[in-house]
Structure formats: structure tokens, C-alpha cells
PDB file of C-alpha atoms in Angstrom:
ATOM      1  CA  MET A   1      57.940 -83.210 -55.451  1.00 59.00           C
ATOM      2  CA  THR A   2      60.645 -85.075 -53.632  1.00 70.00           C
ATOM      3  CA  GLU A   3      62.198 -83.150 -50.685  1.00 83.00           C
ATOM      4  CA  LEU A   4      65.909 -82.513 -50.723  1.00 85.00           C
ATOM      5  CA  HIS A   5      68.177 -81.967 -47.862  1.00 91.00           C
ATOM      6  CA  TYR A   6      71.954 -81.075 -48.178  1.00 93.00           C
ATOM      7  CA  GLY A   7      74.433 -82.164 -45.581  1.00 96.00           C
ATOM      8  CA  SER A   8      77.996 -82.818 -44.588  1.00 96.00           C
ATOM      9  CA  VAL A   9      79.428 -85.524 -42.287  1.00 96.00           C
ATOM     10  CA  ARG A  10      82.767 -85.245 -40.435  1.00 97.00           C
ATOM     11  CA  LEU A  11      84.449 -88.608 -40.529  1.00 96.00           C
ATOM     12  CA  ARG A  12      86.565 -90.067 -37.844  1.00 96.00           C
ATOM     13  CA  ASP A  13      89.797 -89.082 -39.680  1.00 94.00           C
ATOM     14  CA  GLY A  14      88.617 -85.418 -39.727  1.00 95.00           C
ATOM     15  CA  ARG A  15      87.669 -85.310 -43.440  1.00 94.00           C
ATOM     16  CA  HIS A  16      84.182 -84.301 -44.563  1.00 94.00           C
ATOM     17  CA  LEU A  17      81.737 -85.873 -46.978  1.00 94.00           C
ATOM     18  CA  GLU A  18      79.147 -83.696 -48.621  1.00 93.00           C
ATOM     19  CA  PHE A  19      75.848 -85.418 -49.345  1.00 96.00           C
ATOM     20  CA  ASN A  20      72.350 -84.925 -50.691  1.00 94.00           C
ATOM     21  CA  ASP A  21      69.361 -86.812 -49.121  1.00 94.00           C
ATOM     22  CA  TRP A  22      66.423 -87.142 -51.406  1.00 89.00           C
ATOM     23  CA  ASN A  23      63.122 -87.904 -49.670  1.00 86.00           C
ATOM     24  CA  PRO A  24      64.531 -88.128 -46.058  1.00 87.00           C
ATOM     25  CA  GLY A  25      62.152 -90.112 -43.931  1.00 83.00           C
ATOM     26  CA  GLY A  26      60.816 -91.821 -46.972  1.00 82.00           C
ATOM     27  CA  GLY A  27      61.089 -95.365 -48.050  1.00 91.00           C
ATOM     28  CA  PRO A  28      63.960 -97.778 -48.254  1.00 96.00           C
ATOM     29  CA  PRO A  29      67.297 -95.950 -48.255  1.00 97.00           C
ATOM     30  CA  VAL A  30      69.598 -96.314 -51.329  1.00 96.00           C
ATOM     31  CA  VAL A  31      73.155 -94.929 -51.476  1.00 96.00           C
ATOM     32  CA  LEU A  32      74.205 -94.059 -54.911  1.00 94.00           C
ATOM     33  CA  LEU A  33      77.918 -93.966 -55.686  1.00 94.00           C
ATOM     34  CA  HIS A  34      78.586 -91.649 -58.693  1.00 92.00           C
ATOM     35  CA  GLY A  35      80.967 -92.319 -61.671  1.00 90.00           C
ATOM     36  CA  SER A  36      84.069 -90.400 -62.545  1.00 90.00           C
ATOM     37  CA  PRO A  37      83.911 -87.559 -62.983  1.00 88.00           C
ATOM     38  CA  GLY A  38      80.744 -86.916 -61.063  1.00 89.00           C
ATOM     39  CA  SER A  39      79.355 -85.621 -57.799  1.00 88.00           C
ATOM     40  CA  ARG A  40      76.465 -85.952 -55.379  1.00 87.00           C
ATOM     41  CA  HIS A  41      74.386 -83.845 -57.873  1.00 86.00           C
ATOM     42  CA  PHE A  42      74.184 -86.877 -60.168  1.00 79.00           C
ATOM     43  CA  HIS A  43      70.869 -88.561 -59.631  1.00 69.00           C
ATOM     44  CA  PRO A  44      68.108 -90.247 -61.600  1.00 67.00           C
ATOM     45  CA  ASP A  45      65.195 -88.263 -62.792  1.00 74.00           C
ATOM     46  CA  GLN A  46      63.546 -86.383 -59.797  1.00 74.00           C
ATOM     47  CA  GLN A  47      60.063 -87.659 -60.829  1.00 79.00           C
ATOM     48  CA  ALA A  48      61.302 -91.210 -60.984  1.00 81.00           C
ATOM     49  CA  THR A  49      62.926 -90.932 -57.617  1.00 79.00           C
ATOM     50  CA  HIS A  50      59.734 -89.616 -56.126  1.00 79.00           C
ATOM     51  CA  ALA A  51      57.595 -92.257 -57.861  1.00 85.00           C
ATOM     52  CA  SER A  52      59.863 -95.050 -56.533  1.00 86.00           C
ATOM     53  CA  GLY A  53      59.333 -93.919 -52.987  1.00 88.00           C
ATOM     54  CA  VAL A  54      62.919 -94.679 -52.093  1.00 92.00           C
ATOM     55  CA  ARG A  55      65.153 -92.499 -49.950  1.00 94.00           C
ATOM     56  CA  LEU A  56      68.057 -91.713 -52.350  1.00 93.00           C
ATOM     57  CA  ILE A  57      71.366 -90.561 -50.742  1.00 95.00           C
ATOM     58  CA  THR A  58      74.116 -89.340 -53.004  1.00 93.00           C
ATOM     59  CA  TYR A  59      77.468 -88.121 -51.759  1.00 94.00           C
ATOM     60  CA  ASP A  60      80.608 -86.610 -53.191  1.00 90.00           C
ATOM     61  CA  ARG A  61      83.251 -89.402 -53.147  1.00 89.00           C
ATOM     62  CA  PRO A  62      86.539 -88.122 -51.710  1.00 86.00           C
ATOM     63  CA  GLY A  63      88.330 -85.756 -54.134  1.00 81.00           C
ATOM     64  CA  PHE A  64      85.115 -84.944 -55.896  1.00 83.00           C
ATOM     65  CA  GLY A  65      82.810 -81.972 -55.384  1.00 79.00           C
ATOM     66  CA  ARG A  66      83.106 -80.584 -51.948  1.00 83.00           C
ATOM     67  CA  SER A  67      84.282 -83.795 -50.087  1.00 88.00           C
ATOM     68  CA  HIS A  68      87.829 -83.755 -48.686  1.00 79.00           C
ATOM     69  CA  ARG A  69      90.511 -85.869 -50.513  1.00 83.00           C
ATOM     70  CA  ARG A  70      92.444 -88.539 -48.758  1.00 82.00           C
ATOM     71  CA  GLU A  71      96.091 -89.144 -49.600  1.00 85.00           C
ATOM     72  CA  GLY A  72      96.920 -92.814 -50.190  1.00 83.00           C
ATOM     73  CA  ARG A  73      93.336 -93.763 -50.380  1.00 83.00           C
ATOM     74  CA  GLU A  74      92.480 -97.311 -51.634  1.00 89.00           C
ATOM     75  CA  LEU A  75      89.283 -98.760 -53.180  1.00 90.00           C
ATOM     76  CA  LEU A  76      88.329-100.600 -49.982  1.00 93.00           C
ATOM     77  CA  ASP A  77      88.544 -97.344 -47.948  1.00 93.00           C
ATOM     78  CA  THR A  78      85.196 -96.430 -49.560  1.00 94.00           C
ATOM     79  CA  ALA A  79      83.434 -98.900 -47.290  1.00 96.00           C
ATOM     80  CA  ALA A  80      84.489 -96.957 -44.081  1.00 96.00           C
ATOM     81  CA  ASP A  81      83.205 -93.718 -45.548  1.00 96.00           C
ATOM     82  CA  VAL A  82      79.894 -95.151 -46.568  1.00 97.00           C
ATOM     83  CA  ASP A  83      79.604 -96.941 -43.140  1.00 98.00           C
ATOM     84  CA  GLN A  84      80.192 -93.647 -41.395  1.00 98.00           C
ATOM     85  CA  LEU A  85      77.689 -91.758 -43.682  1.00 98.00           C
ATOM     86  CA  GLY A  86      75.007 -94.511 -42.907  1.00 98.00           C
ATOM     87  CA  ASP A  87      75.708 -94.065 -39.050  1.00 98.00           C
ATOM     88  CA  HIS A  88      75.361 -90.280 -39.519  1.00 98.00           C
ATOM     89  CA  LEU A  89      72.078 -90.666 -41.246  1.00 97.00           C
ATOM     90  CA  GLY A  90      70.792 -93.247 -38.776  1.00 96.00           C
ATOM     91  CA  LEU A  91      70.564 -96.025 -41.319  1.00 97.00           C
ATOM     92  CA  ASP A  92      70.703 -99.673 -40.032  1.00 96.00           C
ATOM     93  CA  ARG A  93      70.613-101.182 -43.480  1.00 97.00           C
ATOM     94  CA  PHE A  94      70.611 -99.696 -46.997  1.00 98.00           C
ATOM     95  CA  ALA A  95      70.965-100.743 -50.651  1.00 97.00           C
ATOM     96  CA  LEU A  96      73.882 -99.506 -52.831  1.00 96.00           C
ATOM     97  CA  VAL A  97      73.943 -98.504 -56.452  1.00 94.00           C
ATOM     98  CA  GLY A  98      77.215 -97.745 -58.261  1.00 94.00           C
ATOM     99  CA  ILE A  99      77.134 -95.850 -61.595  1.00 92.00           C
ATOM    100  CA  SER A 100      80.098 -96.434 -63.985  1.00 93.00           C
ATOM    101  CA  ALA A 101      83.270 -96.046 -61.794  1.00 92.00           C
ATOM    102  CA  GLY A 102      81.180 -95.916 -58.792  1.00 94.00           C
ATOM    103  CA  GLY A 103      80.345 -99.645 -59.477  1.00 95.00           C
ATOM    104  CA  ALA A 104      83.732-100.637 -58.301  1.00 96.00           C
ATOM    105  CA  HIS A 105      83.257 -98.669 -55.070  1.00 95.00           C
ATOM    106  CA  ALA A 106      79.915-100.293 -54.558  1.00 96.00           C
ATOM    107  CA  LEU A 107      81.463-103.760 -54.856  1.00 96.00           C
ATOM    108  CA  ALA A 108      84.094-102.749 -52.330  1.00 96.00           C
ATOM    109  CA  CYS A 109      81.423-101.731 -49.968  1.00 97.00           C
ATOM    110  CA  ALA A 110      79.549-104.918 -50.539  1.00 96.00           C
ATOM    111  CA  HIS A 111      82.687-106.928 -49.650  1.00 96.00           C
ATOM    112  CA  VAL A 112      83.349-105.108 -46.486  1.00 96.00           C
ATOM    113  CA  LEU A 113      79.738-104.062 -45.344  1.00 97.00           C
ATOM    114  CA  GLY A 114      77.820-107.167 -46.555  1.00 90.00           C
ATOM    115  CA  ASP A 115      75.723-107.629 -43.312  1.00 92.00           C
ATOM    116  CA  ARG A 116      74.663-103.985 -43.307  1.00 96.00           C
ATOM    117  CA  LEU A 117      73.488-103.931 -46.935  1.00 96.00           C
ATOM    118  CA  ALA A 118      69.861-104.553 -48.039  1.00 94.00           C
ATOM    119  CA  THR A 119      69.164-106.925 -50.890  1.00 76.00           C
TER     120      THR A 119
END
């Protein structure tokens, strides 16, 4: 089955984001942004993740799960969090998937991080 690592990244502003890394060291990295409500524990079927060969990274968006909230947060702030998560995990490029309300966050990331995103 797919290997799972749990982790936390401390952001430059001192907050923490909790994440799950499915299939670390595996295929192309894909960062999944969950809907509302939701958490890093939302993921597609584990067998499908394994069969696809992707490295699936899920994280608790700020204020959800175990990630720290940020007062005055705006939608475009998501990009800085995802950028720092990618740095922490050593990802040069990665794909994004946004589920439900996570779709707006994925679009914000695409707007800010366009050159870093895989197509």
C-alpha cells in the first residue's frame, strides 16, 4: 500500500501547517487543497492514489484541523503557505488540485505561483 508520512512545517510568520505526504519519494507531487469543512485527512481512495503513482500531499488549511489560524487572512495568502510547504518538502514544481472550496485557493495559488506549478 501507499506509504504515509505525517508532518508539520513552521512558516515564516511562526504559524504551523500540518500535512500528510502520501507516497513520499514517489511520482509527480500533487498538492490537494481540501474543501470547507475539511482537513488533510481528505484524500481520494488509497488504492487509487497508489495506482496513480503520484506523491499526494494534503494539508490542513489555516484554521482547519491542526494548522494555526491567521487573523486577517485573505485568499491570496494561501499561495505563500503552499509555497513554503513546497520548499519544506523540497518540491521544485508540483501540481495542485482544489476540492470544493479548495478550488478557489488552488486558483489563488495558480495566480501567484504560476511558474512553480506543473501542468
